[in-house]
Amino acid sequence: MINKSARRAAGVAVVLAATAAVLPVRGYEPADRDADLFAQCLTDPAVFCSVSYGTGEAVPAPIGVAHPPTLLATNGVPGCASGPARPVVDTTGPALSIIFPADRPAPPEVTFEWQHLDGSEDPIMGSREASADRTFALEAQEIGLGAGLGPGESYRWRVHTTPWDADVTEWTQWCEFTVAAGLVDLREATDLAAVQELGVVPARRYPVRLSVRQWRLVTEVLDGGDDGADHDFDGSQQEIRDRLRRISASLRQQTSGGRTTVTLTGDEWASTAEAVAGMAVSWDMMYEEEPEVGSDGTAYWTVVDRISADLGGPAHPGLGAER
């Protein structure tokens, strides 16, 4: 929680001292104890003063309970429930929403917070501005969760409804929900967009059949080169190359002896198809700029389409490219 800075309190301490070196010949008579010591230090050259101040600890702003909004809803299910009454949502990316009544000023934005019900992970927060109908809505993918939430797992959420620098900060009550079991768990997907476009389950294994020539083309793409290695400051590109080369090694092992059917996980196929599609785009661009190269990316796109067909995916996936 972000607290409003507390008002600072200062104290002034006056220290009086006299030394014989600066006293006049006559004896020094201290001023009346009830006199204004600060005034004395300003007027008496025999008195030395020092002033200090201290700052107190920040005092947390009061926390209030938000005035009831018109509607709190979890993926379209109205209300705010907990315990056995919590709703079960049929998506790993549920929408959370809050609507403010017409007679209550709506803030320019609100902050959603949600976390595992068991507290096993840190809370995640994301802000949202109001729509024309005074509705604030947020989906799991919008606040950094990417692949969404876990099937069969329970969560809770609430909304911060006042500016963070307000004298009193207001939160709604906690609302709970459970993600339906049996949904595809995308949290471990390496290339999420490709997994979703091909419609595969990341952990499930799928067989794909290609010709010997096509397998050779695929392994050449996956083996790749080290272009751009000098600019791989955080090592992420090397990690991607290493992963693709491990997949290539598996392909080579499975296609030894002329075999043409290979089995990989849906996650591995998504990465493979995406890499081949990237090569297809490169050849298409090269051919468009220099037709004398003699060929475009058709051979690579054919492989992508064949992989997708065996996976039960779309006929002509783009995997990030327009086709």
mmCIF file of C-alpha atoms in Angstrom:
data_model
loop_
_atom_site.group_PDB
_atom_site.id
_atom_site.type_symbol
_atom_site.label_atom_id
_atom_site.label_comp_id
_atom_site.label_asym_id
_atom_site.label_seq_id
_atom_site.Cartn_x
_atom_site.Cartn_y
_atom_site.Cartn_z
ATOM 1 C CA MET A 1 0.000 0.000 0.000
ATOM 2 C CA ILE A 2 1.230 3.453 -0.793
ATOM 3 C CA ASN A 3 0.872 5.807 2.186
ATOM 4 C CA LYS A 4 0.463 9.546 2.114
ATOM 5 C CA SER A 5 3.545 11.193 3.554
ATOM 6 C CA ALA A 6 3.016 12.083 7.165
ATOM 7 C CA ARG A 7 3.344 15.627 8.315
ATOM 8 C CA ARG A 8 6.733 16.228 9.812
ATOM 9 C CA ALA A 9 7.216 17.324 13.406
ATOM 10 C CA ALA A 10 10.249 19.291 14.471
ATOM 11 C CA GLY A 11 11.658 19.979 17.865
ATOM 12 C CA VAL A 12 14.117 22.667 18.784
ATOM 13 C CA ALA A 13 16.694 22.122 21.500
ATOM 14 C CA VAL A 14 18.726 25.023 22.799
ATOM 15 C CA VAL A 15 22.030 24.220 24.429
ATOM 16 C CA LEU A 16 23.592 26.908 26.596
ATOM 17 C CA ALA A 17 27.263 27.024 27.458
ATOM 18 C CA ALA A 18 29.663 29.663 28.765
ATOM 19 C CA THR A 19 33.437 29.701 28.773
ATOM 20 C CA ALA A 20 35.820 31.766 30.841
ATOM 21 C CA ALA A 21 37.701 32.821 27.724
ATOM 22 C CA VAL A 22 34.810 34.922 26.488
ATOM 23 C CA LEU A 23 33.440 36.174 29.796
ATOM 24 C CA PRO A 24 33.938 39.807 30.799
ATOM 25 C CA VAL A 25 36.000 40.601 33.896
ATOM 26 C CA ARG A 26 32.862 40.749 35.967
ATOM 27 C CA GLY A 27 31.354 37.419 36.920
ATOM 28 C CA TYR A 28 28.821 35.947 34.505
ATOM 29 C CA GLU A 29 25.329 35.802 35.907
ATOM 30 C CA PRO A 30 23.038 33.439 33.993
ATOM 31 C CA ALA A 31 19.704 34.785 32.916
ATOM 32 C CA ASP A 32 16.547 33.975 34.786
ATOM 33 C CA ARG A 33 15.673 30.296 34.165
ATOM 34 C CA ASP A 34 12.199 31.370 33.158
ATOM 35 C CA ALA A 35 13.501 33.738 30.489
ATOM 36 C CA ASP A 36 13.197 33.007 26.812
ATOM 37 C CA LEU A 37 16.313 30.918 26.191
ATOM 38 C CA PHE A 38 16.147 31.338 22.463
ATOM 39 C CA ALA A 39 16.028 35.129 22.792
ATOM 40 C CA GLN A 40 18.941 34.945 25.214
ATOM 41 C CA CYS A 41 21.121 33.077 22.742
ATOM 42 C CA LEU A 42 20.461 35.768 20.173
ATOM 43 C CA THR A 43 21.384 38.659 22.460
ATOM 44 C CA ASP A 44 24.043 37.355 24.839
ATOM 45 C CA PRO A 45 27.479 36.856 23.187
ATOM 46 C CA ALA A 46 28.522 34.553 26.008
ATOM 47 C CA VAL A 47 25.840 32.030 25.130
ATOM 48 C CA PHE A 48 26.258 29.463 22.379
ATOM 49 C CA CYS A 49 23.210 27.825 20.770
ATOM 50 C CA SER A 50 22.688 24.738 18.645
ATOM 51 C CA VAL A 51 19.448 23.792 16.943
ATOM 52 C CA SER A 52 18.451 20.297 15.847
ATOM 53 C CA TYR A 53 15.303 18.751 14.447
ATOM 54 C CA GLY A 54 14.034 15.242 13.922
ATOM 55 C CA THR A 55 11.516 13.584 11.616
ATOM 56 C CA GLY A 56 9.001 11.089 12.851
ATOM 57 C CA GLU A 57 8.067 7.814 11.183
ATOM 58 C CA ALA A 58 5.586 8.028 8.313
ATOM 59 C CA VAL A 59 2.085 7.488 9.618
ATOM 60 C CA PRO A 60 -0.036 5.211 7.406
ATOM 61 C CA ALA A 61 -3.070 6.856 5.899
ATOM 62 C CA PRO A 62 -6.356 5.560 7.277
ATOM 63 C CA ILE A 63 -7.884 2.680 5.365
ATOM 64 C CA GLY A 64 -11.568 2.705 4.703
ATOM 65 C CA VAL A 65 -14.055 0.378 3.086
ATOM 66 C CA ALA A 66 -15.245 1.647 -0.268
ATOM 67 C CA HIS A 67 -18.808 2.842 -0.639
ATOM 68 C CA PRO A 68 -20.701 0.020 -2.344
ATOM 69 C CA PRO A 69 -20.342 0.281 -6.130
ATOM 70 C CA THR A 70 -23.273 -0.578 -8.341
ATOM 71 C CA LEU A 71 -21.680 -3.847 -9.388
ATOM 72 C CA LEU A 72 -18.653 -6.012 -8.825
ATOM 73 C CA ALA A 73 -18.437 -8.876 -11.303
ATOM 74 C CA THR A 74 -16.084 -11.773 -11.929
ATOM 75 C CA ASN A 75 -16.091 -12.695 -15.613
ATOM 76 C CA GLY A 76 -19.654 -11.430 -15.929
ATOM 77 C CA VAL A 77 -20.900 -13.120 -12.762
ATOM 78 C CA PRO A 78 -22.308 -10.273 -10.617
ATOM 79 C CA GLY A 79 -21.610 -9.940 -6.941
ATOM 80 C CA CYS A 80 -18.697 -10.583 -4.623
ATOM 81 C CA ALA A 81 -18.604 -14.041 -3.078
ATOM 82 C CA SER A 82 -16.180 -16.048 -0.990
ATOM 83 C CA GLY A 83 -15.878 -19.550 0.365
ATOM 84 C CA PRO A 84 -18.173 -22.223 -1.091
ATOM 85 C CA ALA A 85 -20.208 -19.521 -2.842
ATOM 86 C CA ARG A 86 -17.289 -18.362 -4.999
ATOM 87 C CA PRO A 87 -18.065 -18.628 -8.741
ATOM 88 C CA VAL A 88 -16.288 -21.013 -11.113
ATOM 89 C CA VAL A 89 -15.138 -19.320 -14.338
ATOM 90 C CA ASP A 90 -14.587 -21.202 -17.592
ATOM 91 C CA THR A 91 -11.502 -19.290 -18.711
ATOM 92 C CA THR A 92 -7.925 -18.868 -17.512
ATOM 93 C CA GLY A 93 -8.184 -15.154 -18.319
ATOM 94 C CA PRO A 94 -11.275 -13.914 -16.458
ATOM 95 C CA ALA A 95 -12.446 -10.313 -16.697
ATOM 96 C CA LEU A 96 -12.872 -8.401 -13.456
ATOM 97 C CA SER A 97 -15.094 -5.335 -13.380
ATOM 98 C CA ILE A 98 -16.525 -2.652 -11.138
ATOM 99 C CA ILE A 99 -19.215 -0.058 -11.917
ATOM 100 C CA PHE A 100 -19.743 3.121 -9.898
ATOM 101 C CA PRO A 101 -23.241 4.505 -9.280
ATOM 102 C CA ALA A 102 -24.251 7.753 -10.938
ATOM 103 C CA ASP A 103 -24.505 9.560 -7.600
ATOM 104 C CA ARG A 104 -20.913 8.800 -6.635
ATOM 105 C CA PRO A 105 -17.956 10.499 -8.358
ATOM 106 C CA ALA A 106 -15.899 7.900 -10.181
ATOM 107 C CA PRO A 107 -12.113 8.197 -9.884
ATOM 108 C CA PRO A 108 -10.092 8.701 -13.079
ATOM 109 C CA GLU A 109 -8.708 5.193 -12.635
ATOM 110 C CA VAL A 110 -8.790 2.303 -10.205
ATOM 111 C CA THR A 111 -6.255 -0.367 -9.322
ATOM 112 C CA PHE A 112 -7.119 -4.062 -9.376
ATOM 113 C CA GLU A 113 -5.212 -6.464 -7.161
ATOM 114 C CA TRP A 114 -5.421 -10.237 -7.260
ATOM 115 C CA GLN A 115 -3.521 -13.200 -5.941
ATOM 116 C CA HIS A 116 -3.704 -16.925 -5.273
ATOM 117 C CA LEU A 117 -6.238 -17.612 -2.570
ATOM 118 C CA ASP A 118 -3.640 -19.569 -0.615
ATOM 119 C CA GLY A 119 -1.143 -16.694 -0.814
ATOM 120 C CA SER A 120 1.451 -18.890 -2.532
ATOM 121 C CA GLU A 121 2.377 -16.131 -4.995
ATOM 122 C CA ASP A 122 2.853 -12.390 -4.715
ATOM 123 C CA PRO A 123 -0.163 -10.190 -5.521
ATOM 124 C CA ILE A 124 -0.431 -8.729 -9.017
ATOM 125 C CA MET A 125 -1.752 -5.229 -9.577
ATOM 126 C CA GLY A 126 -2.942 -3.334 -12.639
ATOM 127 C CA SER A 127 -4.695 -0.028 -13.227
ATOM 128 C CA ARG A 128 -7.577 0.709 -15.530
ATOM 129 C CA GLU A 129 -9.397 3.854 -16.673
ATOM 130 C CA ALA A 130 -13.181 4.086 -16.796
ATOM 131 C CA SER A 131 -15.216 3.505 -19.942
ATOM 132 C CA ALA A 132 -18.107 5.739 -21.001
ATOM 133 C CA ASP A 133 -20.577 3.824 -18.803
ATOM 134 C CA ARG A 134 -18.395 4.269 -15.682
ATOM 135 C CA THR A 135 -17.195 0.676 -15.853
ATOM 136 C CA PHE A 136 -13.645 -0.355 -15.002
ATOM 137 C CA ALA A 137 -12.715 -3.760 -16.422
ATOM 138 C CA LEU A 138 -9.500 -5.740 -16.534
ATOM 139 C CA GLU A 139 -8.517 -9.148 -17.904
ATOM 140 C CA ALA A 140 -5.774 -11.399 -16.622
ATOM 141 C CA GLN A 141 -3.665 -11.026 -19.771
ATOM 142 C CA GLU A 142 -3.688 -7.242 -19.396
ATOM 143 C CA ILE A 143 -1.672 -7.110 -16.200
ATOM 144 C CA GLY A 144 1.318 -9.251 -16.986
ATOM 145 C CA LEU A 145 0.011 -12.715 -16.351
ATOM 146 C CA GLY A 146 0.379 -13.511 -20.045
ATOM 147 C CA ALA A 147 -0.791 -17.105 -20.173
ATOM 148 C CA GLY A 148 -3.490 -16.525 -17.591
ATOM 149 C CA LEU A 149 -4.351 -18.350 -14.414
ATOM 150 C CA GLY A 150 -4.164 -21.980 -13.365
ATOM 151 C CA PRO A 151 -6.983 -24.426 -14.113
ATOM 152 C CA GLY A 152 -8.587 -25.735 -10.940
ATOM 153 C CA GLU A 153 -6.989 -23.030 -8.796
ATOM 154 C CA SER A 154 -8.726 -20.373 -6.686
ATOM 155 C CA TYR A 155 -7.970 -16.668 -6.523
ATOM 156 C CA ARG A 156 -9.186 -13.522 -4.826
ATOM 157 C CA TRP A 157 -9.323 -9.914 -6.030
ATOM 158 C CA ARG A 158 -10.238 -6.434 -4.870
ATOM 159 C CA VAL A 159 -10.176 -2.872 -6.176
ATOM 160 C CA HIS A 160 -8.500 0.257 -4.835
ATOM 161 C CA THR A 161 -11.079 2.951 -5.540
ATOM 162 C CA THR A 162 -9.468 6.203 -4.388
ATOM 163 C CA PRO A 163 -6.364 8.182 -5.431
ATOM 164 C CA TRP A 164 -3.243 6.847 -3.727
ATOM 165 C CA ASP A 165 -2.533 10.237 -2.134
ATOM 166 C CA ALA A 166 -6.007 10.601 -0.627
ATOM 167 C CA ASP A 167 -6.366 11.178 3.118
ATOM 168 C CA VAL A 168 -8.341 7.937 3.345
ATOM 169 C CA THR A 169 -7.604 5.067 0.976
ATOM 170 C CA GLU A 170 -10.503 2.812 0.085
ATOM 171 C CA TRP A 171 -10.560 -0.795 -1.088
ATOM 172 C CA THR A 172 -13.489 -2.990 -1.921
ATOM 173 C CA GLN A 173 -13.876 -6.240 -0.049
ATOM 174 C CA TRP A 174 -12.042 -9.317 -1.324
ATOM 175 C CA CYS A 175 -13.945 -11.340 -3.951
ATOM 176 C CA GLU A 176 -13.035 -14.950 -4.723
ATOM 177 C CA PHE A 177 -13.345 -17.236 -7.740
ATOM 178 C CA THR A 178 -12.094 -20.587 -9.022
ATOM 179 C CA VAL A 179 -10.823 -21.337 -12.523
ATOM 180 C CA ALA A 180 -12.545 -24.427 -13.913
ATOM 181 C CA ALA A 181 -10.479 -27.590 -13.901
ATOM 182 C CA GLY A 182 -9.757 -29.241 -17.231
ATOM 183 C CA LEU A 183 -8.908 -26.047 -19.130
ATOM 184 C CA VAL A 184 -5.627 -25.865 -21.042
ATOM 185 C CA ASP A 185 -2.853 -24.629 -18.770
ATOM 186 C CA LEU A 186 -0.861 -22.164 -20.862
ATOM 187 C CA ARG A 187 1.408 -20.887 -18.106
ATOM 188 C CA GLU A 188 4.314 -23.072 -19.190
ATOM 189 C CA ALA A 189 4.043 -22.246 -22.901
ATOM 190 C CA THR A 190 7.328 -20.984 -24.330
ATOM 191 C CA ASP A 191 5.827 -19.292 -27.399
ATOM 192 C CA LEU A 192 2.348 -18.493 -26.146
ATOM 193 C CA ALA A 193 0.979 -16.852 -29.292
ATOM 194 C CA ALA A 194 2.086 -19.790 -31.458
ATOM 195 C CA VAL A 195 0.619 -22.311 -29.012
ATOM 196 C CA GLN A 196 -2.701 -20.488 -29.080
ATOM 197 C CA GLU A 197 -2.793 -20.108 -32.874
ATOM 198 C CA LEU A 198 -2.027 -23.781 -33.458
ATOM 199 C CA GLY A 199 -4.478 -24.800 -30.736
ATOM 200 C CA VAL A 200 -2.155 -27.263 -29.037
ATOM 201 C CA VAL A 201 -1.804 -28.262 -25.409
ATOM 202 C CA PRO A 202 1.772 -27.386 -24.394
ATOM 203 C CA ALA A 203 2.479 -30.596 -22.483
ATOM 204 C CA ARG A 204 0.690 -33.022 -24.823
ATOM 205 C CA ARG A 205 2.743 -34.993 -27.347
ATOM 206 C CA TYR A 206 1.782 -34.905 -31.040
ATOM 207 C CA PRO A 207 3.089 -36.921 -34.021
ATOM 208 C CA VAL A 208 3.891 -35.067 -37.252
ATOM 209 C CA ARG A 209 4.909 -36.615 -40.561
ATOM 210 C CA LEU A 210 7.072 -34.840 -43.157
ATOM 211 C CA SER A 211 9.244 -35.950 -46.041
ATOM 212 C CA VAL A 212 12.958 -36.551 -45.545
ATOM 213 C CA ARG A 213 13.714 -33.381 -47.490
ATOM 214 C CA GLN A 214 11.317 -31.356 -45.348
ATOM 215 C CA TRP A 215 12.847 -32.668 -42.131
ATOM 216 C CA ARG A 216 16.252 -31.611 -43.403
ATOM 217 C CA LEU A 217 14.897 -28.130 -44.084
ATOM 218 C CA VAL A 218 13.420 -27.934 -40.566
ATOM 219 C CA THR A 219 16.622 -28.999 -38.806
ATOM 220 C CA GLU A 220 18.635 -26.479 -40.823
ATOM 221 C CA VAL A 221 16.315 -23.742 -39.582
ATOM 222 C CA LEU A 222 16.481 -24.913 -35.978
ATOM 223 C CA ASP A 223 20.260 -25.302 -35.986
ATOM 224 C CA GLY A 224 20.502 -21.721 -37.241
ATOM 225 C CA GLY A 225 23.518 -19.518 -36.751
ATOM 226 C CA ASP A 226 24.906 -17.145 -34.173
ATOM 227 C CA ASP A 227 23.915 -13.924 -35.930
ATOM 228 C CA GLY A 228 23.321 -11.208 -33.385
ATOM 229 C CA ALA A 229 25.189 -13.022 -30.610
ATOM 230 C CA ASP A 230 27.292 -9.916 -29.968
ATOM 231 C CA HIS A 231 24.114 -8.007 -29.097
ATOM 232 C CA ASP A 232 22.642 -10.663 -26.807
ATOM 233 C CA PHE A 233 23.275 -8.683 -23.646
ATOM 234 C CA ASP A 234 21.029 -10.673 -21.314
ATOM 235 C CA GLY A 235 21.588 -14.115 -22.818
ATOM 236 C CA SER A 236 17.957 -14.523 -23.886
ATOM 237 C CA GLN A 237 18.767 -15.051 -27.557
ATOM 238 C CA GLN A 238 21.319 -17.709 -26.717
ATOM 239 C CA GLU A 239 18.719 -19.452 -24.579
ATOM 240 C CA ILE A 240 16.318 -19.510 -27.538
ATOM 241 C CA ARG A 241 19.019 -20.844 -29.883
ATOM 242 C CA ASP A 242 19.978 -23.553 -27.402
ATOM 243 C CA ARG A 243 16.363 -24.658 -27.067
ATOM 244 C CA LEU A 244 15.813 -24.844 -30.832
ATOM 245 C CA ARG A 245 19.010 -26.851 -31.231
ATOM 246 C CA ARG A 246 17.831 -29.321 -28.593
ATOM 247 C CA ILE A 247 14.611 -29.748 -30.563
ATOM 248 C CA SER A 248 16.663 -30.206 -33.741
ATOM 249 C CA ALA A 249 18.751 -32.901 -32.065
ATOM 250 C CA SER A 250 15.566 -34.743 -31.122
ATOM 251 C CA LEU A 251 14.313 -34.490 -34.709
ATOM 252 C CA ARG A 252 17.575 -35.876 -36.083
ATOM 253 C CA GLN A 253 17.488 -38.777 -33.667
ATOM 254 C CA GLN A 254 13.884 -39.641 -34.473
ATOM 255 C CA THR A 255 14.353 -39.382 -38.250
ATOM 256 C CA SER A 256 17.506 -41.481 -38.370
ATOM 257 C CA GLY A 257 17.178 -44.515 -40.590
ATOM 258 C CA GLY A 258 14.724 -42.789 -42.915
ATOM 259 C CA ARG A 259 11.842 -42.492 -40.461
ATOM 260 C CA THR A 260 9.465 -39.662 -41.332
ATOM 261 C CA THR A 261 7.219 -39.363 -38.259
ATOM 262 C CA VAL A 262 8.382 -37.366 -35.256
ATOM 263 C CA THR A 263 6.692 -36.850 -31.889
ATOM 264 C CA LEU A 264 7.201 -33.682 -29.856
ATOM 265 C CA THR A 265 5.216 -31.745 -27.265
ATOM 266 C CA GLY A 266 2.756 -29.117 -28.402
ATOM 267 C CA ASP A 267 5.053 -26.475 -26.940
ATOM 268 C CA GLU A 268 8.008 -27.780 -28.976
ATOM 269 C CA TRP A 269 5.949 -27.932 -32.170
ATOM 270 C CA ALA A 270 4.802 -24.349 -31.647
ATOM 271 C CA SER A 271 8.404 -23.169 -31.340
ATOM 272 C CA THR A 272 9.424 -25.238 -34.365
ATOM 273 C CA ALA A 273 6.616 -23.952 -36.568
ATOM 274 C CA GLU A 274 7.276 -20.375 -35.498
ATOM 275 C CA ALA A 275 10.965 -20.666 -36.368
ATOM 276 C CA VAL A 276 10.186 -22.120 -39.811
ATOM 277 C CA ALA A 277 7.595 -19.392 -40.407
ATOM 278 C CA GLY A 278 10.217 -16.790 -39.534
ATOM 279 C CA MET A 279 12.528 -18.250 -42.178
ATOM 280 C CA ALA A 280 9.674 -18.217 -44.698
ATOM 281 C CA VAL A 281 9.148 -14.510 -44.065
ATOM 282 C CA SER A 282 12.860 -13.839 -44.549
ATOM 283 C CA TRP A 283 12.895 -15.619 -47.919
ATOM 284 C CA ASP A 284 9.722 -13.825 -49.015
ATOM 285 C CA MET A 285 11.275 -10.449 -48.229
ATOM 286 C CA MET A 286 14.536 -11.356 -49.908
ATOM 287 C CA TYR A 287 12.757 -12.527 -53.056
ATOM 288 C CA GLU A 288 10.642 -9.376 -53.150
ATOM 289 C CA GLU A 289 13.735 -7.176 -52.999
ATOM 290 C CA GLU A 290 16.004 -9.370 -55.137
ATOM 291 C CA PRO A 291 14.036 -11.714 -57.434
ATOM 292 C CA GLU A 292 17.299 -13.055 -58.804
ATOM 293 C CA VAL A 293 17.670 -15.194 -55.663
ATOM 294 C CA GLY A 294 15.314 -17.528 -57.489
ATOM 295 C CA SER A 295 12.904 -18.616 -54.745
ATOM 296 C CA ASP A 296 10.717 -17.246 -51.986
ATOM 297 C CA GLY A 297 9.487 -18.783 -48.736
ATOM 298 C CA THR A 298 6.982 -21.190 -50.307
ATOM 299 C CA ALA A 299 8.881 -24.347 -49.304
ATOM 300 C CA TYR A 300 8.973 -23.197 -45.690
ATOM 301 C CA TRP A 301 5.303 -22.208 -45.646
ATOM 302 C CA THR A 302 4.435 -25.656 -46.993
ATOM 303 C CA VAL A 303 6.189 -27.222 -44.008
ATOM 304 C CA VAL A 304 4.384 -24.889 -41.586
ATOM 305 C CA ASP A 305 1.012 -25.822 -43.111
ATOM 306 C CA ARG A 306 1.795 -29.531 -42.911
ATOM 307 C CA ILE A 307 2.843 -29.304 -39.264
ATOM 308 C CA SER A 308 -0.319 -27.355 -38.426
ATOM 309 C CA ALA A 309 -2.510 -29.879 -40.239
ATOM 310 C CA ASP A 310 -1.068 -32.810 -38.283
ATOM 311 C CA LEU A 311 -1.559 -30.867 -35.054
ATOM 312 C CA GLY A 312 -5.190 -30.162 -35.905
ATOM 313 C CA GLY A 313 -4.506 -26.444 -36.316
ATOM 314 C CA PRO A 314 -5.491 -23.900 -38.988
ATOM 315 C CA ALA A 315 -4.804 -24.574 -42.668
ATOM 316 C CA HIS A 316 -2.476 -21.617 -43.177
ATOM 317 C CA PRO A 317 -1.198 -20.234 -39.863
ATOM 318 C CA GLY A 318 0.712 -16.982 -40.033
ATOM 319 C CA LEU A 319 2.469 -17.281 -36.669
ATOM 320 C CA GLY A 320 3.093 -13.570 -36.516
ATOM 321 C CA ALA A 321 3.096 -12.943 -40.273
ATOM 322 C CA GLU A 322 0.338 -11.965 -42.676
ATOM 323 C CA ARG A 323 -0.347 -14.558 -45.352
#
